[in-house]
PDB file of C-alpha atoms in Angstrom:
ATOM      1  CA  GLN A   1     169.437 100.400  57.618  1.00  0.00           C
ATOM      2  CA  LYS A   2     167.176 100.092  54.592  1.00  0.00           C
ATOM      3  CA  GLU A   3     165.303 103.282  53.808  1.00  0.00           C
ATOM      4  CA  VAL A   4     162.511 104.333  51.495  1.00  0.00           C
ATOM      5  CA  GLU A   5     162.072 108.062  51.042  1.00  0.00           C
ATOM      6  CA  GLN A   6     159.084 109.985  49.805  1.00  0.00           C
ATOM      7  CA  ASN A   7     158.236 113.659  49.688  1.00  0.00           C
ATOM      8  CA  SER A   8     155.613 114.082  52.410  1.00  0.00           C
ATOM      9  CA  GLY A   9     153.697 116.693  50.423  1.00  0.00           C
ATOM     10  CA  PRO A  10     151.037 117.804  50.408  1.00  0.00           C
ATOM     11  CA  LEU A  11     150.920 117.503  46.654  1.00  0.00           C
ATOM     12  CA  SER A  12     148.011 119.369  45.090  1.00  0.00           C
ATOM     13  CA  VAL A  13     146.875 118.473  41.577  1.00  0.00           C
ATOM     14  CA  PRO A  14     143.877 119.808  39.610  1.00  0.00           C
ATOM     15  CA  GLU A  15     141.131 117.344  38.775  1.00  0.00           C
ATOM     16  CA  GLY A  16     141.771 115.678  35.423  1.00  0.00           C
ATOM     17  CA  ALA A  17     145.540 116.264  35.504  1.00  0.00           C
ATOM     18  CA  ILE A  18     148.314 113.697  36.002  1.00  0.00           C
ATOM     19  CA  ALA A  19     149.541 113.202  39.562  1.00  0.00           C
ATOM     20  CA  SER A  20     153.160 112.073  39.849  1.00  0.00           C
ATOM     21  CA  LEU A  21     154.385 110.493  43.072  1.00  0.00           C
ATOM     22  CA  ASN A  22     158.025 109.608  43.610  1.00  0.00           C
ATOM     23  CA  CYS A  23     160.002 107.329  45.871  1.00  0.00           C
ATOM     24  CA  THR A  24     163.686 106.434  46.256  1.00  0.00           C
ATOM     25  CA  TYR A  25     165.108 103.427  48.071  1.00  0.00           C
ATOM     26  CA  SER A  26     168.519 102.812  49.607  1.00  0.00           C
ATOM     27  CA  ASP A  27     168.952  99.036  49.310  1.00  0.00           C
ATOM     28  CA  ARG A  28     170.237  98.175  45.855  1.00  0.00           C
ATOM     29  CA  GLY A  29     169.247  94.562  46.458  1.00  0.00           C
ATOM     30  CA  SER A  30     165.532  95.385  46.655  1.00  0.00           C
ATOM     31  CA  GLN A  31     163.545  93.257  44.215  1.00  0.00           C
ATOM     32  CA  SER A  32     159.883  94.132  44.672  1.00  0.00           C
ATOM     33  CA  PHE A  33     158.104  97.459  44.971  1.00  0.00           C
ATOM     34  CA  PHE A  34     154.619  98.399  46.038  1.00  0.00           C
ATOM     35  CA  TRP A  35     152.278 101.375  46.098  1.00  0.00           C
ATOM     36  CA  TYR A  36     149.539 101.592  48.717  1.00  0.00           C
ATOM     37  CA  ARG A  37     146.753 104.125  49.024  1.00  0.00           C
ATOM     38  CA  GLN A  38     145.560 105.091  52.482  1.00  0.00           C
ATOM     39  CA  TYR A  39     142.489 107.193  53.147  1.00  0.00           C
ATOM     40  CA  SER A  40     142.355 109.101  56.414  1.00  0.00           C
ATOM     41  CA  GLY A  41     141.425 106.769  59.278  1.00  0.00           C
ATOM     42  CA  LYS A  42     141.585 103.670  57.079  1.00  0.00           C
ATOM     43  CA  SER A  43     144.186 100.973  56.505  1.00  0.00           C
ATOM     44  CA  PRO A  44     146.577 100.885  53.520  1.00  0.00           C
ATOM     45  CA  GLU A  45     145.180  99.343  50.335  1.00  0.00           C
ATOM     46  CA  LEU A  46     147.481  97.829  47.697  1.00  0.00           C
ATOM     47  CA  ILE A  47     147.084  99.499  44.317  1.00  0.00           C
ATOM     48  CA  MET A  48     150.177  98.457  42.338  1.00  0.00           C
ATOM     49  CA  PHE A  49     153.238  96.266  42.530  1.00  0.00           C
ATOM     50  CA  ILE A  50     156.214  96.121  40.183  1.00  0.00           C
ATOM     51  CA  TYR A  51     159.210  93.806  40.022  1.00  0.00           C
ATOM     52  CA  SER A  52     160.908  94.633  36.704  1.00  0.00           C
ATOM     53  CA  ASN A  53     162.451  97.759  35.273  1.00  0.00           C
ATOM     54  CA  GLY A  54     160.116  99.802  33.132  1.00  0.00           C
ATOM     55  CA  ASP A  55     156.433 100.654  33.312  1.00  0.00           C
ATOM     56  CA  LYS A  56     153.430  98.720  34.519  1.00  0.00           C
ATOM     57  CA  GLU A  57     149.962 100.025  33.791  1.00  0.00           C
ATOM     58  CA  ASP A  58     146.663  99.229  35.498  1.00  0.00           C
ATOM     59  CA  GLY A  59     143.759 101.428  34.495  1.00  0.00           C
ATOM     60  CA  ARG A  60     144.560 105.029  35.396  1.00  0.00           C
ATOM     61  CA  PHE A  61     147.648 104.003  37.357  1.00  0.00           C
ATOM     62  CA  THR A  62     151.174 103.477  36.015  1.00  0.00           C
ATOM     63  CA  ALA A  63     154.072 102.330  38.161  1.00  0.00           C
ATOM     64  CA  GLN A  64     157.587 103.031  36.912  1.00  0.00           C
ATOM     65  CA  LEU A  65     160.753 101.376  38.171  1.00  0.00           C
ATOM     66  CA  ASN A  66     164.354 102.358  37.491  1.00  0.00           C
ATOM     67  CA  LYS A  67     166.670 100.047  39.431  1.00  0.00           C
ATOM     68  CA  ALA A  68     169.841 101.789  38.259  1.00  0.00           C
ATOM     69  CA  SER A  69     168.632 105.046  39.802  1.00  0.00           C
ATOM     70  CA  GLN A  70     166.862 103.262  42.704  1.00  0.00           C
ATOM     71  CA  TYR A  71     163.713 105.146  41.890  1.00  0.00           C
ATOM     72  CA  VAL A  72     160.043 104.184  41.782  1.00  0.00           C
ATOM     73  CA  SER A  73     157.177 106.390  40.716  1.00  0.00           C
ATOM     74  CA  LEU A  74     153.404 106.237  40.488  1.00  0.00           C
ATOM     75  CA  LEU A  75     151.471 108.196  37.876  1.00  0.00           C
ATOM     76  CA  ILE A  76     147.747 108.720  38.248  1.00  0.00           C
ATOM     77  CA  ARG A  77     146.079 109.877  35.037  1.00  0.00           C
ATOM     78  CA  ASP A  78     142.803 111.802  34.924  1.00  0.00           C
ATOM     79  CA  SER A  79     143.014 112.472  38.660  1.00  0.00           C
ATOM     80  CA  GLN A  80     139.723 112.367  40.540  1.00  0.00           C
ATOM     81  CA  PRO A  81     138.798 113.848  43.942  1.00  0.00           C
ATOM     82  CA  SER A  82     138.495 110.245  45.184  1.00  0.00           C
ATOM     83  CA  ASP A  83     142.260 109.869  44.572  1.00  0.00           C
ATOM     84  CA  SER A  84     142.905 112.300  47.438  1.00  0.00           C
ATOM     85  CA  ALA A  85     144.740 110.154  49.985  1.00  0.00           C
ATOM     86  CA  THR A  86     148.181 109.367  51.345  1.00  0.00           C
ATOM     87  CA  TYR A  87     150.249 107.118  49.082  1.00  0.00           C
ATOM     88  CA  LEU A  88     152.809 104.793  50.644  1.00  0.00           C
ATOM     89  CA  CYS A  89     155.749 103.352  48.737  1.00  0.00           C
ATOM     90  CA  ALA A  90     157.338 100.093  49.936  1.00  0.00           C
ATOM     91  CA  ALA A  91     160.343  98.013  48.900  1.00  0.00           C
ATOM     92  CA  GLY A  92     160.947  94.306  49.455  1.00  0.00           C
ATOM     93  CA  GLY A  93     164.015  92.099  49.449  1.00  0.00           C
ATOM     94  CA  ASN A  94     165.307  88.821  48.148  1.00  0.00           C
ATOM     95  CA  PHE A  95     163.389  86.431  50.326  1.00  0.00           C
ATOM     96  CA  GLY A  96     159.753  85.617  50.814  1.00  0.00           C
ATOM     97  CA  ASN A  97     160.032  85.867  54.574  1.00  0.00           C
ATOM     98  CA  GLU A  98     161.547  89.340  54.553  1.00  0.00           C
ATOM     99  CA  LYS A  99     159.666  92.369  55.766  1.00  0.00           C
ATOM    100  CA  LEU A 100     158.878  95.326  53.542  1.00  0.00           C
ATOM    101  CA  THR A 101     160.390  98.759  54.128  1.00  0.00           C
ATOM    102  CA  PHE A 102     157.755 101.494  53.929  1.00  0.00           C
ATOM    103  CA  GLY A 103     158.147 105.172  53.205  1.00  0.00           C
ATOM    104  CA  THR A 104     156.284 107.675  55.355  1.00  0.00           C
ATOM    105  CA  GLY A 105     153.888 108.526  52.537  1.00  0.00           C
ATOM    106  CA  THR A 106     152.943 111.443  50.278  1.00  0.00           C
ATOM    107  CA  ARG A 107     149.672 113.223  50.899  1.00  0.00           C
ATOM    108  CA  LEU A 108     147.890 113.917  47.611  1.00  0.00           C
ATOM    109  CA  THR A 109     145.008 116.358  47.261  1.00  0.00           C
ATOM    110  CA  ILE A 110     143.014 116.557  44.023  1.00  0.00           C
ATOM    111  CA  ILE A 111     141.481 119.990  43.589  1.00  0.00           C
ATOM    112  CA  PRO A 112     138.047 119.990  41.872  1.00  0.00           C
TER     113      PRO A 112
ATOM    114  CA  ASP B   1     139.758  88.035  47.713  1.00  0.00           C
ATOM    115  CA  VAL B   2     142.311  88.232  50.484  1.00  0.00           C
ATOM    116  CA  LYS B   3     140.716  88.928  53.792  1.00  0.00           C
ATOM    117  CA  VAL B   4     142.491  90.052  56.940  1.00  0.00           C
ATOM    118  CA  THR B   5     140.275  90.708  59.928  1.00  0.00           C
ATOM    119  CA  GLN B   6     141.049  92.266  63.276  1.00  0.00           C
ATOM    120  CA  SER B   7     139.126  91.602  66.456  1.00  0.00           C
ATOM    121  CA  SER B   8     138.092  95.197  67.191  1.00  0.00           C
ATOM    122  CA  ARG B   9     137.890  98.483  65.278  1.00  0.00           C
ATOM    123  CA  TYR B  10     137.957 100.612  68.424  1.00  0.00           C
ATOM    124  CA  LEU B  11     139.196  99.715  71.880  1.00  0.00           C
ATOM    125  CA  VAL B  12     139.500 101.741  75.073  1.00  0.00           C
ATOM    126  CA  LYS B  13     141.613 100.346  77.909  1.00  0.00           C
ATOM    127  CA  ARG B  14     142.978 101.612  81.188  1.00  0.00           C
ATOM    128  CA  THR B  15     146.644 102.018  82.046  1.00  0.00           C
ATOM    129  CA  GLY B  16     148.102  98.766  83.349  1.00  0.00           C
ATOM    130  CA  GLU B  17     145.535  96.492  81.713  1.00  0.00           C
ATOM    131  CA  LYS B  18     146.605  93.522  79.620  1.00  0.00           C
ATOM    132  CA  VAL B  19     145.381  93.983  76.066  1.00  0.00           C
ATOM    133  CA  PHE B  20     144.950  91.361  73.354  1.00  0.00           C
ATOM    134  CA  LEU B  21     144.623  92.290  69.701  1.00  0.00           C
ATOM    135  CA  GLU B  22     143.814  89.462  67.363  1.00  0.00           C
ATOM    136  CA  CYS B  23     144.291  89.129  63.621  1.00  0.00           C
ATOM    137  CA  VAL B  24     143.021  86.400  61.316  1.00  0.00           C
ATOM    138  CA  GLN B  25     143.799  85.894  57.624  1.00  0.00           C
ATOM    139  CA  ASP B  26     142.080  83.503  55.255  1.00  0.00           C
ATOM    140  CA  MET B  27     144.675  83.220  52.473  1.00  0.00           C
ATOM    141  CA  ASP B  28     147.006  80.618  53.974  1.00  0.00           C
ATOM    142  CA  HIS B  29     149.781  83.244  54.091  1.00  0.00           C
ATOM    143  CA  GLU B  30     153.034  82.295  55.762  1.00  0.00           C
ATOM    144  CA  ASN B  31     153.913  85.807  56.953  1.00  0.00           C
ATOM    145  CA  MET B  32     151.978  87.970  59.383  1.00  0.00           C
ATOM    146  CA  PHE B  33     152.884  91.399  60.716  1.00  0.00           C
ATOM    147  CA  TRP B  34     151.865  93.862  63.403  1.00  0.00           C
ATOM    148  CA  TYR B  35     152.413  97.598  62.861  1.00  0.00           C
ATOM    149  CA  ARG B  36     151.449 100.723  64.673  1.00  0.00           C
ATOM    150  CA  GLN B  37     150.816 103.962  62.869  1.00  0.00           C
ATOM    151  CA  ASP B  38     151.026 107.390  64.442  1.00  0.00           C
ATOM    152  CA  PRO B  39     150.691 110.801  62.765  1.00  0.00           C
ATOM    153  CA  GLY B  40     153.999 111.931  61.294  1.00  0.00           C
ATOM    154  CA  LEU B  41     155.768 108.655  62.137  1.00  0.00           C
ATOM    155  CA  GLY B  42     154.483 106.394  59.399  1.00  0.00           C
ATOM    156  CA  LEU B  43     154.120 102.638  59.745  1.00  0.00           C
ATOM    157  CA  ARG B  44     156.374 101.111  62.388  1.00  0.00           C
ATOM    158  CA  LEU B  45     156.835  97.356  62.560  1.00  0.00           C
ATOM    159  CA  ILE B  46     156.345  95.864  66.009  1.00  0.00           C
ATOM    160  CA  TYR B  47     156.729  92.121  65.334  1.00  0.00           C
ATOM    161  CA  PHE B  48     156.392  89.733  62.467  1.00  0.00           C
ATOM    162  CA  SER B  49     156.072  85.994  62.073  1.00  0.00           C
ATOM    163  CA  TYR B  50     157.095  83.916  59.060  1.00  0.00           C
ATOM    164  CA  ASP B  51     155.779  80.612  60.363  1.00  0.00           C
ATOM    165  CA  VAL B  52     153.723  79.125  63.152  1.00  0.00           C
ATOM    166  CA  LYS B  53     155.401  79.660  66.529  1.00  0.00           C
ATOM    167  CA  MET B  54     158.140  81.747  64.860  1.00  0.00           C
ATOM    168  CA  LYS B  55     158.507  85.445  65.551  1.00  0.00           C
ATOM    169  CA  GLU B  56     160.947  88.227  64.824  1.00  0.00           C
ATOM    170  CA  LYS B  57     161.248  91.593  66.510  1.00  0.00           C
ATOM    171  CA  GLY B  58     160.526  94.592  64.390  1.00  0.00           C
ATOM    172  CA  ASP B  59     161.624  98.159  64.962  1.00  0.00           C
ATOM    173  CA  ILE B  60     159.658  98.856  68.161  1.00  0.00           C
ATOM    174  CA  PRO B  61     159.001  95.605  70.091  1.00  0.00           C
ATOM    175  CA  GLU B  62     159.356  97.051  73.591  1.00  0.00           C
ATOM    176  CA  GLY B  63     156.194  96.698  75.637  1.00  0.00           C
ATOM    177  CA  TYR B  64     154.662  94.165  73.237  1.00  0.00           C
ATOM    178  CA  SER B  65     154.646  90.423  72.748  1.00  0.00           C
ATOM    179  CA  VAL B  66     153.063  88.196  70.102  1.00  0.00           C
ATOM    180  CA  SER B  67     151.692  84.723  69.710  1.00  0.00           C
ATOM    181  CA  ARG B  68     151.163  82.591  66.636  1.00  0.00           C
ATOM    182  CA  GLU B  69     149.802  79.171  67.496  1.00  0.00           C
ATOM    183  CA  LYS B  70     147.958  78.647  64.209  1.00  0.00           C
ATOM    184  CA  LYS B  71     148.930  79.731  60.716  1.00  0.00           C
ATOM    185  CA  GLU B  72     145.907  81.950  60.207  1.00  0.00           C
ATOM    186  CA  ARG B  73     146.007  83.765  63.550  1.00  0.00           C
ATOM    187  CA  PHE B  74     148.510  86.274  64.959  1.00  0.00           C
ATOM    188  CA  SER B  75     147.940  87.972  68.288  1.00  0.00           C
ATOM    189  CA  LEU B  76     149.537  91.117  69.671  1.00  0.00           C
ATOM    190  CA  ILE B  77     149.697  91.438  73.449  1.00  0.00           C
ATOM    191  CA  LEU B  78     150.282  94.578  75.454  1.00  0.00           C
ATOM    192  CA  GLU B  79     151.335  93.164  78.817  1.00  0.00           C
ATOM    193  CA  SER B  80     150.651  96.366  80.750  1.00  0.00           C
ATOM    194  CA  ALA B  81     149.097  99.068  78.616  1.00  0.00           C
ATOM    195  CA  SER B  82     150.479 102.578  78.845  1.00  0.00           C
ATOM    196  CA  THR B  83     149.209 105.866  77.449  1.00  0.00           C
ATOM    197  CA  ASN B  84     152.068 106.009  74.924  1.00  0.00           C
ATOM    198  CA  GLN B  85     150.651 102.865  73.337  1.00  0.00           C
ATOM    199  CA  THR B  86     147.570 104.781  72.216  1.00  0.00           C
ATOM    200  CA  SER B  87     147.716 104.319  68.463  1.00  0.00           C
ATOM    201  CA  MET B  88     146.261 102.703  65.336  1.00  0.00           C
ATOM    202  CA  TYR B  89     147.340  99.061  65.194  1.00  0.00           C
ATOM    203  CA  LEU B  90     147.466  97.379  61.810  1.00  0.00           C
ATOM    204  CA  CYS B  91     147.845  93.707  61.043  1.00  0.00           C
ATOM    205  CA  ALA B  92     149.044  92.478  57.648  1.00  0.00           C
ATOM    206  CA  SER B  93     149.797  89.185  55.953  1.00  0.00           C
ATOM    207  CA  SER B  94     151.712  88.048  52.864  1.00  0.00           C
ATOM    208  CA  TRP B  95     152.953  84.972  51.044  1.00  0.00           C
ATOM    209  CA  GLY B  96     156.313  83.918  52.435  1.00  0.00           C
ATOM    210  CA  LEU B  97     157.782  81.353  50.067  1.00  0.00           C
ATOM    211  CA  GLY B  98     160.008  82.320  47.176  1.00  0.00           C
ATOM    212  CA  THR B  99     162.895  84.588  46.371  1.00  0.00           C
ATOM    213  CA  ILE B 100     161.213  87.959  46.660  1.00  0.00           C
ATOM    214  CA  SER B 101     159.096  89.721  49.236  1.00  0.00           C
ATOM    215  CA  TYR B 102     155.444  89.771  48.227  1.00  0.00           C
ATOM    216  CA  GLU B 103     152.736  92.337  48.784  1.00  0.00           C
ATOM    217  CA  GLN B 104     151.200  92.666  52.220  1.00  0.00           C
ATOM    218  CA  TYR B 105     147.454  92.847  52.751  1.00  0.00           C
ATOM    219  CA  PHE B 106     146.237  94.885  55.667  1.00  0.00           C
ATOM    220  CA  GLY B 107     143.367  94.433  58.056  1.00  0.00           C
ATOM    221  CA  PRO B 108     141.028  97.344  58.838  1.00  0.00           C
ATOM    222  CA  GLY B 109     143.021  98.415  61.903  1.00  0.00           C
ATOM    223  CA  THR B 110     142.272  98.760  65.598  1.00  0.00           C
ATOM    224  CA  ARG B 111     142.290 102.214  67.100  1.00  0.00           C
ATOM    225  CA  LEU B 112     143.415 101.676  70.686  1.00  0.00           C
ATOM    226  CA  THR B 113     143.067 104.371  73.307  1.00  0.00           C
ATOM    227  CA  VAL B 114     144.751 103.865  76.683  1.00  0.00           C
ATOM    228  CA  THR B 115     143.485 106.177  79.413  1.00  0.00           C
TER     229      THR B 115
END
């Protein structure tokens, strides 16, 4: 059974600070990794994906992947109150027609 | 822009009714998915389809069926709705060709209440 684990939180971070969200995955064969943001009552929205070891930056967001440790993280710089949401981590496999495995999400609250 | 639409945002049905939830995507994606999301339980996959007329059971298929007659459309059917099927239903789609799993794009969701 493939698993993706996240700390459910809540994680509270002061406005302007860096928020760090972490995720581990059980299937060593996973090849693609995704971060989704979900506001309360809304559907998940893709914010980052990463396929290769290392860092990938997009604006205030940085995704980090360490395949040896089976660990993915999301850093949010200069956190804003609008970043308050639940963040879902997901891992994908070796085939295009495979489903993703989602974590249960980390609730992030940015404190003004 | 990828667009995934769902037929209703809110739906109220009675126990025993047959319920149809429809999802349409405009990106020519091969894969389509139906999830339900409940507080504390995360996203749970009900069914997915990787091609027209093809379907695979997800983690919780009991009480549900699906239909995919056209590539852009994926329907979820509750044959006889029950109160424990009250939930947020989310449809998603993704590219399906290649050697990795690609990102899924979600529709806005349907909040179904069964009374």
